[in-house]
Amino acid sequence: MSLKIIGLELPNIPWQERPSGNPDVLWRYAQNPVIPRDLIPCSNSIFNSAVVPYGDEFRGVFRVDNKAREMRIHSGKSKDALNWTIEHEPIHFVCDDEEIGNFVYGYDPRVVWIEDRYYVTWCNGYHGPTIGIGYTKDFETFHQLENAFLPFNRNGVLFPRRIGGNFAMVSRPSDNGHTPFGDIFYSESPDMTFWGKHRHVMGTTVGWQSTKIGAGPIPIETSEGWLMIYHGVLTSCNGFVYSVGAALLDLDQPWNVVARTSPYILSPQTYYECVGDVPNVAFPCAALVDSATGRLALYYGGADTVTAVAFGYVQELVQFTKDNSII
Amino acid sequence: MSLKIIGLELPNIPWQERPSGNPDVLWRYAQNPVIPRDLIPCSNSIFNSAVVPYGDEFRGVFRVDNKAREMRIHSGKSKDALNWTIEHEPIHFVCDDEEIGNFVYGYDPRVVWIEDRYYVTWCNGYHGPTIGIGYTKDFETFHQLENAFLPFNRNGVLFPRRIGGNFAMVSRPSDNGHTPFGDIFYSESPDMTFWGKHRHVMGTTVGWQSTKIGAGPIPIETSEGWLMIYHGVLTSCNGFVYSVGAALLDLDQPWNVVARTSPYILSPQTYYECVGDVPNVAFPCAALVDSATGRLALYYGGADTVTAVAFGYVQELVQFTKDNSII
Amino acid sequence: MSLKIIGLELPNIPWQERPSGNPDVLWRYAQNPVIPRDLIPCSNSIFNSAVVPYGDEFRGVFRVDNKAREMRIHSGKSKDALNWTIEHEPIHFVCDDEEIGNFVYGYDPRVVWIEDRYYVTWCNGYHGPTIGIGYTKDFETFHQLENAFLPFNRNGVLFPRRIGGNFAMVSRPSDNGHTPFGDIFYSESPDMTFWGKHRHVMGTTVGWQSTKIGAGPIPIETSEGWLMIYHGVLTSCNGFVYSVGAALLDLDQPWNVVARTSPYILSPQTYYECVGDVPNVAFPCAALVDSATGRLALYYGGADTVTAVAFGYVQELVQFTKDNSII
Amino acid sequence: MSLKIIGLELPNIPWQERPSGNPDVLWRYAQNPVIPRDLIPCSNSIFNSAVVPYGDEFRGVFRVDNKAREMRIHSGKSKDALNWTIEHEPIHFVCDDEEIGNFVYGYDPRVVWIEDRYYVTWCNGYHGPTIGIGYTKDFETFHQLENAFLPFNRNGVLFPRRIGGNFAMVSRPSDNGHTPFGDIFYSESPDMTFWGKHRHVMGTTVGWQSTKIGAGPIPIETSEGWLMIYHGVLTSCNGFVYSVGAALLDLDQPWNVVARTSPYILSPQTYYECVGDVPNVAFPCAALVDSATGRLALYYGGADTVTAVAFGYVQELVQFTKDNSII
Amino acid sequence: MSLKIIGLELPNIPWQERPSGNPDVLWRYAQNPVIPRDLIPCSNSIFNSAVVPYGDEFRGVFRVDNKAREMRIHSGKSKDALNWTIEHEPIHFVCDDEEIGNFVYGYDPRVVWIEDRYYVTWCNGYHGPTIGIGYTKDFETFHQLENAFLPFNRNGVLFPRRIGGNFAMVSRPSDNGHTPFGDIFYSESPDMTFWGKHRHVMGTTVGWQSTKIGAGPIPIETSEGWLMIYHGVLTSCNGFVYSVGAALLDLDQPWNVVARTSPYILSPQTYYECVGDVPNVAFPCAALVDSATGRLALYYGGADTVTAVAFGYVQELVQFTKDNSII
Amino acid sequence: MSLKIIGLELPNIPWQERPSGNPDVLWRYAQNPVIPRDLIPCSNSIFNSAVVPYGDEFRGVFRVDNKAREMRIHSGKSKDALNWTIEHEPIHFVCDDEEIGNFVYGYDPRVVWIEDRYYVTWCNGYHGPTIGIGYTKDFETFHQLENAFLPFNRNGVLFPRRIGGNFAMVSRPSDNGHTPFGDIFYSESPDMTFWGKHRHVMGTTVGWQSTKIGAGPIPIETSEGWLMIYHGVLTSCNGFVYSVGAALLDLDQPWNVVARTSPYILSPQTYYECVGDVPNVAFPCAALVDSATGRLALYYGGADTVTAVAFGYVQELVQFTKDNSII
């Protein structure tokens, strides 16, 4: 393998080999969904969630919509990243500032280790959706920082290390509703409080990514660039369809797109992706990667109802992105 | 059981016990749907229908959309309230006034015994949707009275007795389309012809009941208040989702809400609720109750296509409503 | 004059003769607007208002939008119906029921003498616009009754006497916004509290009355039928245009339309009708009529900003309606 | 059989008899879908496609949306019209005019033999959707002609012979989006280049065909008129529902409708019609007919994802259309 | 003057010289509007009209909206092209085909002499707006031909001679409402009945022409190309604004745009352009040109209410178009 | 005068005394508009502009829409702040970063002296509207910095000094169209590059400020708090109406609102505010204040077409805000 994946050793990554005859660059876990909608008593649905290695176990932050259909974030843990135990109570973020810490709603979290702690970002309700930032060191106590941006924003995803000396984040400026548009932008911060140097990364094109796009898992650093798995939305006469694609971003100037898949790499086709609270949604939020083997386990929400996993090899995904690029 | 349910003896109520391990306050009939979409030759779908005890049998009025997708109301009968015979021809209402009796469309009926007859209300087409009122004594001859209100209105549901000397009805003022808003109001009438003393009962909140709400079955009189099961609607990026909740209304001033569930008590999760002419709809229109045991059989439409039943105990439902109230 | 006008002697009606060469059935008062937008300190605009004879003077209820752009109703008086004194404070309605009496907003009032008092109707804010009803005997103390209808309704206009033993009202069911549709309906009440026997009167057609219509002044009883002056709305690419037309309704069954003007009888063409808070609005709310001469003074709002008057003869207007009818 | 079907001998038509007890005029192929979404490597979905007899085999043009969700047309062949081989590359149309031949997108093709060749029509992207026309003699080389109409148009369907000396086509004028309206029109051309003599054929009515309608397969010539199978669309609160109906058009003046089904003859009810990229779609594009037996095999898209077949008898369908006509 | 204008001698063209100090390429007639809204008894407004030389006099076809706000076309005549006599009755088109000749509505006419007669085109109501075609030889008898296109279309403007042997027309495909989009297309016909060879000419850009565009007067043939004056529309938060621009089209392939003004050449700024039935509209429909002097009199509608004239020199306008082109 | 105004000595402020009998807190300059739409050759309109004292003269940045209706910013100068000379060419911002310096569009500028230079903010086109920041020391050379925020944002207004050690700005998050919503937020920056600590300041209420609000001139520091003049928008059936109000913000925590006017302090009522490119707009962008006398000259755009001035006293305005507050 000539492609180098930077710093993501994960010998115990959950894994199933590609089914015989399956030509796709990603293939689904045969036992999907890994997390059913009703795993905990209060849950209407558990989806669009993020997981990370934690010692030789796994931890995660999970979007749990309760039976009032309120959007909450819960923490959870697992030994194999497939069987999860999720806290019955939502995360309570400790926050110095009363107004910022006043929880309204939170959804679609991401989690990433940077330097000395796990940072969590999520779509945070503060007079509209914006990007909330918090951190934890143990997945028991969570601290909330300032919101990164003014409303309206969604899908704020941190890079796993500083770029040019600053923290770096991609996000998708939105409106205050279901947002029928949306491009991916890049921003930097010296301190996780003040954000600037905003750059446009990429916009919508045609087909499955013609309405809006948004970053998914934490970008994966490779010798060929940042591998950013993202979702794209198509608007049919019956609503939005969420599929999954991939892009390669320049390592130093991530707002420069090196390659980007013309086809999707996963689209809603199974029952648990097509039938549920929001039909026809495959929404990726996290990836586990083993740099030694290139194995990748992609965690994504199905039909805004359950959590599913798909597998692939990073090197194949990078190659596929370059071979099928619209750039 | 300290809760008293007023006047609804029904020893032969259809019934299945709660499945082992099911923690929900309502549970589905295992043989759902009880009425398939194609029960009678002309039917495209049979849903959002209402049933009542009739002697030791059962009678009902049924929303039947025919294969032109015209909305009609049919009468039907059953010995066990699970196996139904539905008339192949729609109800023909006898009406003194030619203009009122000119049937345009009718849907989502409710039926209730008050004093000396069964009253039927439904969404009646008269230059837009409004609340039609009729009555029958034998489910063979049906008489139509004046429409209760000016257009535009839906989900008009009578109380089973006079309140303050007047007939009483809740309804949901609407517009002439799919209506992206809607609160429940209360009105009175001395004579089923003239209506007034309109009071706002309750509006939308968040989550599953954030777009609009509407009363379902005839309110159930209990010592704690009127138990009103109702539907609430959430708007996802792919359309409306109809779930079911419950409220307790003051016995004498039903426009005063005593308690109201924050979580739904049933939401569309099964195939027959999620897949059909309108995906993701659970729409309650009737309840059979046995006051001696508190057993409740809730009749609701699934996916605007079939009729389903769920079971529960009134006393548990009242307690759940109080324990999970957003009031 | 063979046409008989019933019971509206008004020797001191304000009046200007038709300008030489003007062929129109209505002609504008040369000193329009009669009420400027800033007549009283708090007023942003004074328009869509109603006046009646009162002894040998005149009284009225006036839509006054204050400088917060809140919609209020004020009372006023005049000796000649052209020069008005308007109270600086809004009308405070005395009401037995706290919830009904809780003023939210009120606009577009009408006023009429029936039997023993002056009744006022207006668009009343109660969880959306509906028809408020009140009465006064002296234009100093005003009492508020129950709202006539459930929301959403506007342009509720009472007939000046009972019909078939009941009070009678036309109104225009609406939605909770700017309402891009709307027909005129008729309803009756035995007691001004409970309303029913709803009948469709007339709907939209083409051109100036293609979007929605609504009754204007109190209908004028004539030997040929009720003369109902109404507004119609056309939707251009730049919004709504409000013009004025006339209809003749059957005396005993006012929901039967005898004649209805195809052309408008007045449309926004002057500066004070075309330029203001809402451009291109001529909105009639009241008419003074002298049955002896047939003189008619029509009061209407201009551009939702000022109050204007136009003159005509009832007999000419009836004839015009019959000669130019689309019925 | 007194009904005569003109010139469609097809002894090897694919066929299954009506299942016992099935009262419907059309019944589904038990092995549906006949073409799965992933038949060829690039395909996201294969649906809304057209087939014709070709010698004693079959040929077709197929809507294939690739995994970029770009809309393309592919050719294919089959010996039994049930098992299809589809080219992996889209059709490349040879065109004299560079601007017309510049392919943007193409979908929903129809194919018909007229005089000396197979003509193909499809929804062609040229500054918006319009009707592209091409022809082939061997399903290997395809030639593209001028677009029939200005944008915006969809569902252009040729008649199988000249009418009144001209080529004839029905089509559905549209807008540049998902088009919430649409009637069927008829046009003629002396030369397949210039089109005129446009006539309105039929519009929307109620129920399943209340939003828009569009022709499906090539009209079938019978002694009672042209049998035109078409789709109709209903708008629920969750989007469009596409069903199938039938009409009889006058043989010489096809813009005169002889009969038209009030009920649908097929509506989306199976999993493969209700679940997929666009839920609740049954969209017919082709029919194979054997005039000797009257057997008909209707090809239609399911959920904008797969291709399905339904069977029936032309004579029964004509009779049903006449017996259940809304004309 | 090196620019040659082809065949438009008009010694008696109406004319005022450019006011001193006015730098604009077009300047308004000081006595605008030339036609007031109430010139004839039935007229609500007279605008968007077309005029031609006729012997040594002038004739025209006029959009007259009557006081029902129905859209009609009237003929008129003038000796100086400034003072007009307009027929009180609309044009009655003689038509062989009853369905085509059945007048629904007509507006925004253009008129042009081709070969042996005056052709009239207009926006014609036939199940939606399309392009009606008629002709006259004397402006007394008018004949109606087939509609050029299927709905939905507006602003169909003929070229004054055949191009490549065919009649030629530009038009603006539309939808069935106020149409928030629209490009100019070119089509040809051998016989004024069948139309084809459709080509895209030009689309929207930014600013005053960012929403839609449409051809205005008959294109003026010059040695530099066809001078096409057109309207462009900007959408402000208060609706559409119609301004005027100019383009040069290739003489032989008019779908090739040689030059096109970036700035408008006239925009609504006067009272009669800003205040009226539709504020902020300047809509050109005709031009009189004297090829000897290059004088041009542009006729345009003001605020969809009155008819106005502006003056300029063709050679200056061509030069301005080339100097300020966005091509 | 007990109120202290901080640091705004301006002895040569333009001034007219309040007209006799005028009770309003602001009164218009009698010679309005001070800047006509066509002051410079390219200008379609000049409005929503900002001015500052500069030595004993004045300088400004002006929104100039050219005759292509492109939005540009020009610099200008004046000796009396009433008679302005505006550069014929737009400002060219010097920028180190090519992508940021690539001008797309700019409008609605504000200008303020902070510490050592004049900062300019404006609505800057960068993949949607956001807040551009630049600075000048001489109004001849302008430098552009990073955009403050991600799209979509408008009405970014800097405070005239650091607060809590940081630069401070209010802005109004928006969407990518005409934005039917919008609240005012507060943000801080240590360096004019990175922005954070976002706080909600105030939202919409009713009447004239029910749709959206946005800050106008640079906040005026007084002993009672920051006096922030802002615009509010009401949506009538004919579009947006922009009026002017005032608020007092806490000096140290400007996101805490001390007082806020319930009535507007200026609304569009004159011809130049009601008639123009966008009717019914009064949009304030700058204020000149003399702290010795409290005189205030408010610069605002009229009808998105011209620039106007109104006068008042700061102390009266502060008192009015407190006396008429909705807080």
PDB file of C-alpha atoms in Angstrom, chain F residues 186-265:
ATOM      1  CA  TYR F 186     -23.332  40.482  18.842  1.00  0.00           C
ATOM      2  CA  SER F 187     -19.814  39.104  18.236  1.00  0.00           C
ATOM      3  CA  GLU F 188     -16.289  39.962  19.349  1.00  0.00           C
ATOM      4  CA  SER F 189     -12.835  39.733  17.837  1.00  0.00           C
ATOM      5  CA  PRO F 190      -9.389  40.282  19.292  1.00  0.00           C
ATOM      6  CA  ASP F 191      -7.896  41.121  15.909  1.00  0.00           C
ATOM      7  CA  MET F 192     -10.554  41.824  13.268  1.00  0.00           C
ATOM      8  CA  THR F 193      -9.781  38.397  11.794  1.00  0.00           C
ATOM      9  CA  PHE F 194     -11.191  35.783  14.142  1.00  0.00           C
ATOM     10  CA  TRP F 195     -14.680  36.322  15.538  1.00  0.00           C
ATOM     11  CA  GLY F 196     -16.515  34.601  18.369  1.00  0.00           C
ATOM     12  CA  LYS F 197     -18.413  34.968  21.652  1.00  0.00           C
ATOM     13  CA  HIS F 198     -21.616  35.301  19.679  1.00  0.00           C
ATOM     14  CA  ARG F 199     -24.620  36.532  21.659  1.00  0.00           C
ATOM     15  CA  HIS F 200     -28.212  37.072  20.678  1.00  0.00           C
ATOM     16  CA  VAL F 201     -29.167  40.707  21.194  1.00  0.00           C
ATOM     17  CA  MET F 202     -32.770  41.044  20.149  1.00  0.00           C
ATOM     18  CA  GLY F 203     -35.368  39.521  17.864  1.00  0.00           C
ATOM     19  CA  THR F 204     -38.506  40.496  16.054  1.00  0.00           C
ATOM     20  CA  THR F 205     -41.662  41.525  17.890  1.00  0.00           C
ATOM     21  CA  VAL F 206     -44.836  42.795  16.266  1.00  0.00           C
ATOM     22  CA  GLY F 207     -45.984  45.417  13.797  1.00  0.00           C
ATOM     23  CA  TRP F 208     -43.275  47.364  12.026  1.00  0.00           C
ATOM     24  CA  GLN F 209     -40.538  45.083  13.383  1.00  0.00           C
ATOM     25  CA  SER F 210     -42.298  41.736  13.022  1.00  0.00           C
ATOM     26  CA  THR F 211     -40.391  40.219  10.086  1.00  0.00           C
ATOM     27  CA  LYS F 212     -36.749  41.081  10.686  1.00  0.00           C
ATOM     28  CA  ILE F 213     -34.527  43.743  12.184  1.00  0.00           C
ATOM     29  CA  GLY F 214     -30.998  44.972  11.535  1.00  0.00           C
ATOM     30  CA  ALA F 215     -28.640  47.518  13.030  1.00  0.00           C
ATOM     31  CA  GLY F 216     -28.276  50.850  11.239  1.00  0.00           C
ATOM     32  CA  PRO F 217     -25.660  53.480  12.115  1.00  0.00           C
ATOM     33  CA  ILE F 218     -22.633  52.923  14.324  1.00  0.00           C
ATOM     34  CA  PRO F 219     -23.999  52.703  17.894  1.00  0.00           C
ATOM     35  CA  ILE F 220     -23.768  56.011  19.749  1.00  0.00           C
ATOM     36  CA  GLU F 221     -22.181  55.790  23.174  1.00  0.00           C
ATOM     37  CA  THR F 222     -24.097  57.621  25.882  1.00  0.00           C
ATOM     38  CA  SER F 223     -24.122  57.579  29.625  1.00  0.00           C
ATOM     39  CA  GLU F 224     -27.337  55.568  29.446  1.00  0.00           C
ATOM     40  CA  GLY F 225     -26.007  52.913  27.085  1.00  0.00           C
ATOM     41  CA  TRP F 226     -25.318  52.384  23.423  1.00  0.00           C
ATOM     42  CA  LEU F 227     -27.984  54.081  21.353  1.00  0.00           C
ATOM     43  CA  MET F 228     -28.543  51.720  18.438  1.00  0.00           C
ATOM     44  CA  ILE F 229     -30.781  52.988  15.665  1.00  0.00           C
ATOM     45  CA  TYR F 230     -32.043  50.048  13.636  1.00  0.00           C
ATOM     46  CA  HIS F 231     -34.444  49.110  10.899  1.00  0.00           C
ATOM     47  CA  GLY F 232     -37.426  46.823  11.259  1.00  0.00           C
ATOM     48  CA  VAL F 233     -39.446  45.145   8.563  1.00  0.00           C
ATOM     49  CA  LEU F 234     -43.160  44.427   8.304  1.00  0.00           C
ATOM     50  CA  THR F 235     -44.539  42.113   5.611  1.00  0.00           C
ATOM     51  CA  SER F 236     -47.716  43.408   4.019  1.00  0.00           C
ATOM     52  CA  CYS F 237     -49.603  41.571   1.295  1.00  0.00           C
ATOM     53  CA  ASN F 238     -47.552  43.688  -1.086  1.00  0.00           C
ATOM     54  CA  GLY F 239     -44.090  43.054   0.336  1.00  0.00           C
ATOM     55  CA  PHE F 240     -41.634  44.388   2.869  1.00  0.00           C
ATOM     56  CA  VAL F 241     -41.936  47.790   4.606  1.00  0.00           C
ATOM     57  CA  TYR F 242     -38.745  49.106   6.229  1.00  0.00           C
ATOM     58  CA  SER F 243     -39.092  51.514   9.178  1.00  0.00           C
ATOM     59  CA  VAL F 244     -36.674  52.881  11.768  1.00  0.00           C
ATOM     60  CA  GLY F 245     -36.536  52.340  15.542  1.00  0.00           C
ATOM     61  CA  ALA F 246     -34.073  52.771  18.391  1.00  0.00           C
ATOM     62  CA  ALA F 247     -32.703  50.684  21.241  1.00  0.00           C
ATOM     63  CA  LEU F 248     -30.446  51.222  24.218  1.00  0.00           C
ATOM     64  CA  LEU F 249     -27.869  48.509  24.823  1.00  0.00           C
ATOM     65  CA  ASP F 250     -25.860  47.924  27.959  1.00  0.00           C
ATOM     66  CA  LEU F 251     -22.469  49.612  27.683  1.00  0.00           C
ATOM     67  CA  ASP F 252     -20.417  46.636  28.822  1.00  0.00           C
ATOM     68  CA  GLN F 253     -22.633  43.812  27.688  1.00  0.00           C
ATOM     69  CA  PRO F 254     -24.276  45.192  24.594  1.00  0.00           C
ATOM     70  CA  TRP F 255     -26.270  41.968  24.130  1.00  0.00           C
ATOM     71  CA  ASN F 256     -28.387  43.112  27.055  1.00  0.00           C
ATOM     72  CA  VAL F 257     -31.098  45.429  25.808  1.00  0.00           C
ATOM     73  CA  VAL F 258     -32.012  48.218  28.207  1.00  0.00           C
ATOM     74  CA  ALA F 259     -34.821  49.761  26.198  1.00  0.00           C
ATOM     75  CA  ARG F 260     -36.309  49.483  22.730  1.00  0.00           C
ATOM     76  CA  THR F 261     -38.954  51.564  21.016  1.00  0.00           C
ATOM     77  CA  SER F 262     -42.351  50.012  20.548  1.00  0.00           C
ATOM     78  CA  PRO F 263     -43.315  52.600  17.902  1.00  0.00           C
ATOM     79  CA  TYR F 264     -41.101  53.332  14.953  1.00  0.00           C
ATOM     80  CA  ILE F 265     -39.291  56.659  14.991  1.00  0.00           C
TER      81      ILE F 265
END
